CSV table of C-alpha atoms in Angstrom, one decimal:
chain,number,residue,atom,x,y,z
A,1,UNK,CA,30.9,9.5,41.8
A,2,UNK,CA,27.6,11.2,43.0
A,3,UNK,CA,24.4,9.8,41.7
A,4,UNK,CA,21.9,12.4,42.9
A,5,UNK,CA,20.9,15.1,40.5
A,6,UNK,CA,18.7,18.1,41.2
A,7,UNK,CA,16.0,18.5,38.5
A,8,UNK,CA,14.1,21.8,38.6
A,9,UNK,CA,10.8,23.0,37.1
A,10,UNK,CA,9.5,26.6,36.8
A,11,UNK,CA,6.0,27.8,37.7
A,12,UNK,CA,4.2,31.0,37.3
A,13,UNK,CA,1.2,32.6,39.0
A,14,UNK,CA,-0.5,36.0,38.7
A,15,UNK,CA,-0.6,36.8,42.4
A,16,UNK,CA,1.8,39.6,43.6
A,17,UNK,CA,4.6,38.4,46.0
A,18,UNK,CA,2.9,40.1,49.0
A,19,UNK,CA,-0.2,37.9,48.6
A,20,UNK,CA,2.0,34.9,48.0
A,21,UNK,CA,3.8,35.5,51.3
A,22,UNK,CA,0.5,36.2,53.1
A,23,UNK,CA,-1.5,33.3,51.8
A,24,UNK,CA,1.2,30.8,50.9
A,25,UNK,CA,1.7,28.6,47.8
A,26,UNK,CA,0.0,25.4,48.8
A,27,UNK,CA,-3.2,25.9,46.7
A,28,UNK,CA,-2.0,28.8,44.5
A,29,UNK,CA,-3.2,28.6,40.9
A,30,UNK,CA,0.1,27.7,39.2
A,31,UNK,CA,0.9,27.7,35.5
A,32,UNK,CA,3.8,25.2,35.1
A,33,UNK,CA,6.3,25.5,32.2
A,34,UNK,CA,6.7,22.2,30.3
A,35,UNK,CA,9.2,19.7,31.7
A,36,UNK,CA,12.5,19.4,30.0
A,37,UNK,CA,13.9,16.1,28.5
A,38,UNK,CA,15.7,13.7,30.9
A,39,UNK,CA,18.5,15.2,32.9
A,40,UNK,CA,17.9,18.7,31.6
A,41,UNK,CA,16.1,21.5,33.4
A,42,UNK,CA,15.1,25.2,33.5
A,43,UNK,CA,15.7,27.0,36.8
A,44,UNK,CA,16.2,30.5,38.3
A,45,UNK,CA,13.3,32.1,36.3
A,46,UNK,CA,13.0,35.9,36.2
A,47,UNK,CA,10.3,37.8,34.4
A,48,UNK,CA,10.4,40.9,32.2
A,49,UNK,CA,7.5,42.4,30.3
A,50,UNK,CA,8.4,43.8,26.9
A,51,UNK,CA,6.3,46.0,24.7
A,52,UNK,CA,4.0,43.1,23.5
A,53,UNK,CA,4.7,40.0,25.6
A,54,UNK,CA,5.8,38.6,28.9
A,55,UNK,CA,9.3,37.1,28.8
A,56,UNK,CA,11.0,34.7,31.2
A,57,UNK,CA,14.8,34.5,31.5
A,58,UNK,CA,16.0,31.2,33.0
A,59,UNK,CA,19.0,29.0,33.4
A,60,UNK,CA,19.1,26.1,30.9
A,61,UNK,CA,21.1,23.2,32.2
A,62,UNK,CA,22.1,19.8,30.7
A,63,UNK,CA,23.8,17.2,32.9
A,64,UNK,CA,25.5,15.8,29.8
A,65,UNK,CA,27.6,19.0,29.5
A,66,UNK,CA,27.2,20.4,33.1
A,67,UNK,CA,27.2,23.9,31.6
A,68,UNK,CA,24.5,26.5,32.3
A,69,UNK,CA,23.3,29.0,29.7
A,70,UNK,CA,20.5,31.6,29.7
A,71,UNK,CA,17.4,31.0,27.6
A,72,UNK,CA,14.7,33.5,26.7
A,73,UNK,CA,11.1,32.2,26.7
A,74,UNK,CA,8.2,34.3,25.3
A,75,UNK,CA,4.7,33.7,26.6
A,76,UNK,CA,1.2,34.5,25.2
A,77,UNK,CA,-1.7,35.8,27.2
A,78,UNK,CA,-2.5,32.3,28.4
A,79,UNK,CA,1.0,31.9,29.7
A,80,UNK,CA,1.9,29.3,27.0
A,81,UNK,CA,5.4,29.4,25.6
A,82,UNK,CA,5.2,30.7,22.0
A,83,UNK,CA,9.0,31.2,21.4
A,84,UNK,CA,12.2,30.0,23.1
A,85,UNK,CA,15.7,30.8,22.1
A,86,UNK,CA,19.2,31.0,23.7
A,87,UNK,CA,20.1,34.6,24.6
A,88,UNK,CA,23.3,34.5,26.6
A,89,UNK,CA,26.2,32.0,26.6
A,90,UNK,CA,29.7,32.3,28.0
A,91,UNK,CA,32.6,30.0,28.4
A,92,UNK,CA,31.7,29.7,32.1
A,93,UNK,CA,28.5,28.5,33.7
A,94,UNK,CA,25.6,31.1,33.9
A,95,UNK,CA,22.5,31.0,36.0
A,96,UNK,CA,20.2,33.3,38.1
A,97,UNK,CA,19.5,35.9,35.2
A,98,UNK,CA,17.9,38.9,36.9
A,99,UNK,CA,16.6,41.3,34.3
A,100,UNK,CA,15.4,44.8,35.3
A,101,UNK,CA,14.9,48.3,33.9
A,102,UNK,CA,16.9,51.2,35.3
A,103,UNK,CA,18.4,54.5,34.1
A,104,UNK,CA,16.7,54.3,30.7
A,105,UNK,CA,18.1,50.8,29.9
A,106,UNK,CA,17.4,47.2,30.6
A,107,UNK,CA,20.0,45.2,32.4
A,108,UNK,CA,20.9,41.6,33.2
A,109,UNK,CA,22.9,40.5,36.2
A,110,UNK,CA,23.5,36.7,35.9
A,111,UNK,CA,25.3,34.5,38.4
A,112,UNK,CA,28.8,33.7,37.0
A,113,UNK,CA,31.1,33.0,39.9
A,114,UNK,CA,33.1,30.4,37.8
A,115,UNK,CA,34.3,33.4,35.7
A,116,UNK,CA,36.0,34.8,38.8
A,117,UNK,CA,33.8,37.8,38.9
A,118,UNK,CA,30.4,39.4,38.3
A,119,UNK,CA,29.4,41.1,34.9
A,120,UNK,CA,26.6,43.5,34.3
A,121,UNK,CA,25.0,43.2,30.8
A,122,UNK,CA,22.9,45.8,28.9
A,123,UNK,CA,20.2,44.8,26.5
A,124,UNK,CA,21.1,45.5,22.9
A,125,UNK,CA,18.5,45.6,20.1
A,126,UNK,CA,16.1,43.2,21.9
A,127,UNK,CA,15.7,40.7,24.7
A,128,UNK,CA,17.7,38.1,22.9
A,129,UNK,CA,20.8,40.3,22.6
A,130,UNK,CA,23.1,41.4,25.5
A,131,UNK,CA,26.3,43.4,25.7
A,132,UNK,CA,28.8,43.4,28.5
A,133,UNK,CA,28.6,46.7,30.3
A,134,UNK,CA,31.0,46.5,33.2
A,135,UNK,CA,32.5,44.2,35.8
A,136,UNK,CA,31.2,44.8,39.3
A,137,UNK,CA,34.1,44.5,41.8
A,138,UNK,CA,33.3,43.5,45.4
A,139,UNK,CA,35.1,42.1,48.5
A,140,UNK,CA,34.8,38.5,47.1
A,141,UNK,CA,33.6,36.6,44.1
A,142,UNK,CA,29.8,36.7,44.6
A,143,UNK,CA,27.1,34.0,44.2
A,144,UNK,CA,23.5,35.0,43.3
A,145,UNK,CA,24.1,38.7,43.5
A,146,UNK,CA,20.7,40.4,43.9
A,147,UNK,CA,20.2,44.2,43.3
A,148,UNK,CA,17.8,46.6,45.0
A,149,UNK,CA,17.2,50.3,44.4
A,150,UNK,CA,16.3,51.8,47.7
A,151,UNK,CA,16.5,55.3,49.3
A,152,UNK,CA,18.3,56.8,46.4
A,153,UNK,CA,21.1,54.3,46.0
A,154,UNK,CA,21.8,50.8,44.8
A,155,UNK,CA,22.2,47.8,47.2
A,156,UNK,CA,23.6,44.4,46.3
A,157,UNK,CA,23.0,41.2,48.3
A,158,UNK,CA,25.3,38.2,47.7
A,159,UNK,CA,27.0,35.2,49.1
A,160,UNK,CA,30.8,34.6,48.8
A,161,UNK,CA,32.0,31.8,46.5
A,162,UNK,CA,34.9,31.1,48.9
A,163,UNK,CA,33.6,27.7,50.1
A,164,UNK,CA,30.5,25.5,50.3
A,165,UNK,CA,29.9,26.9,53.8
A,166,UNK,CA,30.0,30.6,52.7
A,167,UNK,CA,28.0,29.9,49.5
A,168,UNK,CA,25.1,28.4,51.4
A,169,UNK,CA,25.2,30.3,54.7
A,170,UNK,CA,26.8,33.7,54.5
A,171,UNK,CA,25.2,37.0,53.3
A,172,UNK,CA,27.2,40.0,52.2
A,173,UNK,CA,26.0,43.5,51.3
A,174,UNK,CA,27.4,46.3,49.1
A,175,UNK,CA,26.1,49.7,48.1
A,176,UNK,CA,26.7,52.2,45.2
A,177,UNK,CA,25.4,55.5,44.0
A,178,UNK,CA,25.3,54.1,40.5
A,179,UNK,CA,24.4,50.7,39.2
A,180,UNK,CA,27.7,50.5,37.3
A,181,UNK,CA,29.7,51.3,40.4
A,182,UNK,CA,32.0,51.8,42.2
A,183,UNK,CA,30.6,49.4,44.8
A,184,UNK,CA,31.4,49.7,48.5
A,185,UNK,CA,31.3,46.5,50.6
A,186,UNK,CA,29.5,46.8,53.9
A,187,UNK,CA,31.9,47.0,56.8
A,188,UNK,CA,29.9,44.4,58.7
A,189,UNK,CA,30.3,41.6,56.1
A,190,UNK,CA,29.2,39.0,56.5
A,191,UNK,CA,26.1,40.7,57.8
A,192,UNK,CA,24.4,37.3,58.4
A,193,UNK,CA,25.7,33.8,59.0
A,194,UNK,CA,22.9,31.3,58.9
A,195,UNK,CA,22.4,28.4,56.5
A,196,UNK,CA,18.6,28.7,57.0
A,197,UNK,CA,18.3,32.2,55.5
A,198,UNK,CA,21.4,33.8,53.9
A,199,UNK,CA,21.9,32.9,50.3
A,200,UNK,CA,19.7,35.1,48.0
A,201,UNK,CA,17.0,33.4,46.0
A,202,UNK,CA,15.0,35.9,44.0
A,203,UNK,CA,13.8,39.5,43.5
A,204,UNK,CA,14.5,41.9,46.4
A,205,UNK,CA,11.7,44.4,46.9
A,206,UNK,CA,10.0,46.8,49.3
A,207,UNK,CA,6.6,45.5,50.6
A,208,UNK,CA,4.6,47.8,52.9
A,209,UNK,CA,7.7,49.9,53.6
A,210,UNK,CA,9.9,46.9,54.5
A,211,UNK,CA,12.7,45.4,52.5
A,212,UNK,CA,12.1,41.7,51.6
A,213,UNK,CA,14.9,39.5,50.2
A,214,UNK,CA,14.0,36.0,49.3
A,215,UNK,CA,16.6,33.7,50.7
A,216,UNK,CA,17.3,29.9,50.5
A,217,UNK,CA,17.1,27.5,53.4
A,218,UNK,CA,20.0,25.1,52.7
A,219,UNK,CA,20.0,23.2,56.0
A,220,UNK,CA,18.5,20.0,54.5
A,221,UNK,CA,19.6,20.3,50.9
A,222,UNK,CA,20.8,23.1,48.6
A,223,UNK,CA,17.7,25.1,47.7
A,224,UNK,CA,15.6,23.2,50.2
A,225,UNK,CA,13.1,26.0,50.6
A,226,UNK,CA,12.6,29.8,50.2
A,227,UNK,CA,12.1,32.1,53.2
A,228,UNK,CA,11.4,35.9,53.2
A,229,UNK,CA,14.2,37.8,54.9
A,230,UNK,CA,12.7,41.0,56.3
A,231,UNK,CA,15.4,43.6,56.6
A,232,UNK,CA,14.8,46.2,59.3
A,233,UNK,CA,18.0,48.1,59.0
A,234,UNK,CA,20.1,48.7,56.0
A,235,UNK,CA,22.6,51.5,55.8
A,236,UNK,CA,26.3,52.1,55.4
A,237,UNK,CA,27.2,50.9,58.9
A,238,UNK,CA,24.3,48.7,60.1
A,239,UNK,CA,22.3,45.7,59.1
A,240,UNK,CA,19.5,43.9,60.9
A,241,UNK,CA,17.0,41.3,59.6
A,242,UNK,CA,14.6,38.6,60.6
A,243,UNK,CA,13.8,35.5,58.6
A,244,UNK,CA,10.2,34.4,58.1
A,245,UNK,CA,8.9,30.9,57.8
A,246,UNK,CA,9.7,28.8,54.8
A,247,UNK,CA,7.1,28.8,52.0
A,248,UNK,CA,5.2,25.5,51.6
A,249,UNK,CA,5.4,24.0,48.1
A,250,UNK,CA,2.3,24.0,45.8
A,251,UNK,CA,0.2,20.9,45.9
A,252,UNK,CA,0.3,20.9,42.1
A,253,UNK,CA,4.2,20.5,42.2
A,254,UNK,CA,3.7,16.8,42.1
A,255,UNK,CA,7.0,15.0,41.9
A,256,UNK,CA,8.9,18.2,42.4
A,257,UNK,CA,8.7,18.4,46.2
A,258,UNK,CA,12.4,18.3,47.3
A,259,UNK,CA,13.0,22.0,47.3
A,260,UNK,CA,12.5,25.6,46.0
A,261,UNK,CA,15.2,28.2,45.5
A,262,UNK,CA,13.7,31.1,43.5
A,263,UNK,CA,10.9,33.5,44.2
A,264,UNK,CA,11.0,36.3,41.6
A,265,UNK,CA,8.6,39.0,40.5
A,266,UNK,CA,7.9,41.5,37.7
A,267,UNK,CA,5.7,42.2,34.8
A,268,UNK,CA,2.6,41.4,36.8
A,269,UNK,CA,3.6,37.8,37.7
A,270,UNK,CA,5.4,35.8,40.4
A,271,UNK,CA,7.7,33.0,39.4
A,272,UNK,CA,9.1,30.0,41.4
A,273,UNK,CA,11.1,26.9,40.7
A,274,UNK,CA,10.8,23.6,42.5
A,275,UNK,CA,12.9,20.5,42.3
A,276,UNK,CA,13.0,16.7,42.7
A,277,UNK,CA,16.2,14.8,43.4
A,278,UNK,CA,16.9,12.0,40.9
A,279,UNK,CA,18.9,9.1,42.3
A,280,UNK,CA,18.5,6.7,39.4
A,281,UNK,CA,21.1,4.4,37.9
A,282,UNK,CA,20.4,6.3,34.6
A,283,UNK,CA,21.9,9.4,36.1
A,284,UNK,CA,25.0,7.5,37.3
A,285,UNK,CA,25.4,6.0,33.8
A,286,UNK,CA,25.2,9.5,32.3
A,287,UNK,CA,28.1,10.6,34.6
A,288,UNK,CA,30.1,7.5,33.6
A,289,UNK,CA,29.7,8.2,29.9
A,290,UNK,CA,30.7,11.8,30.4
A,291,UNK,CA,33.8,10.8,32.4
A,292,UNK,CA,34.8,8.1,29.8
A,293,UNK,CA,34.3,10.6,27.0
A,294,UNK,CA,36.8,13.0,28.7
A,295,UNK,CA,39.3,10.2,29.2
A,296,UNK,CA,39.4,9.3,25.5
A,297,UNK,CA,39.1,12.8,24.1
């Protein structure tokens, strides 16, 4: 039975991503969200600015249940959490809740590979209410699918859920004329095979005319670091990219120095998450109790 547990914490800064990549995170002025109770965490934070407030959508995870759901956090002008509530729960694990505006609506595209697919949600009456819009069909069940609107069409970057190797080290691409599809897988898939820089890890964007996709470096550990993947060619038949150096962790991360696997942007802020690896006997005991509970259920 594995004892190690990744415990994540989310941080916010008011620098744009371009400045973060140029100057690094080591001494960046971070605003850290409060830590969660033992063996719970918030991870995969994505920002969205509503009419009156900045909101953060994040995965809420509890090792007692091992089931991820999506929480909505509302922040005041000083980046303090003034409201928090669940906003999306399914029978399967959810994470990586990208929220973005397009085509006159607000959308969420969360990670949900354990459902066997990928579902696009549309915002209902407010940021706490989401309605299933459509299932996006691709050449595989995707992990951490990341959208980008570029040159008049939609692009989607993702890793296949086929195996641990493909989840951590393969990159696929698809394109569509409309966000709701149909989607066309790139004929070169996988367009990249490299555990240092293939699995998506945040908001894809165009910086100074170049496409930048945050990707995870998983050579040492899952979510060991974030690198920028600079994409030099992206079209229906070709793909070329070059990975930049991994981002150093903020000094203020303290205990959380074992990895980072999200770099997201929007609403005038940049978000990250960092982790520490818990190897305590308390974590092992939590797993034993969970296993025994299932045995006698």
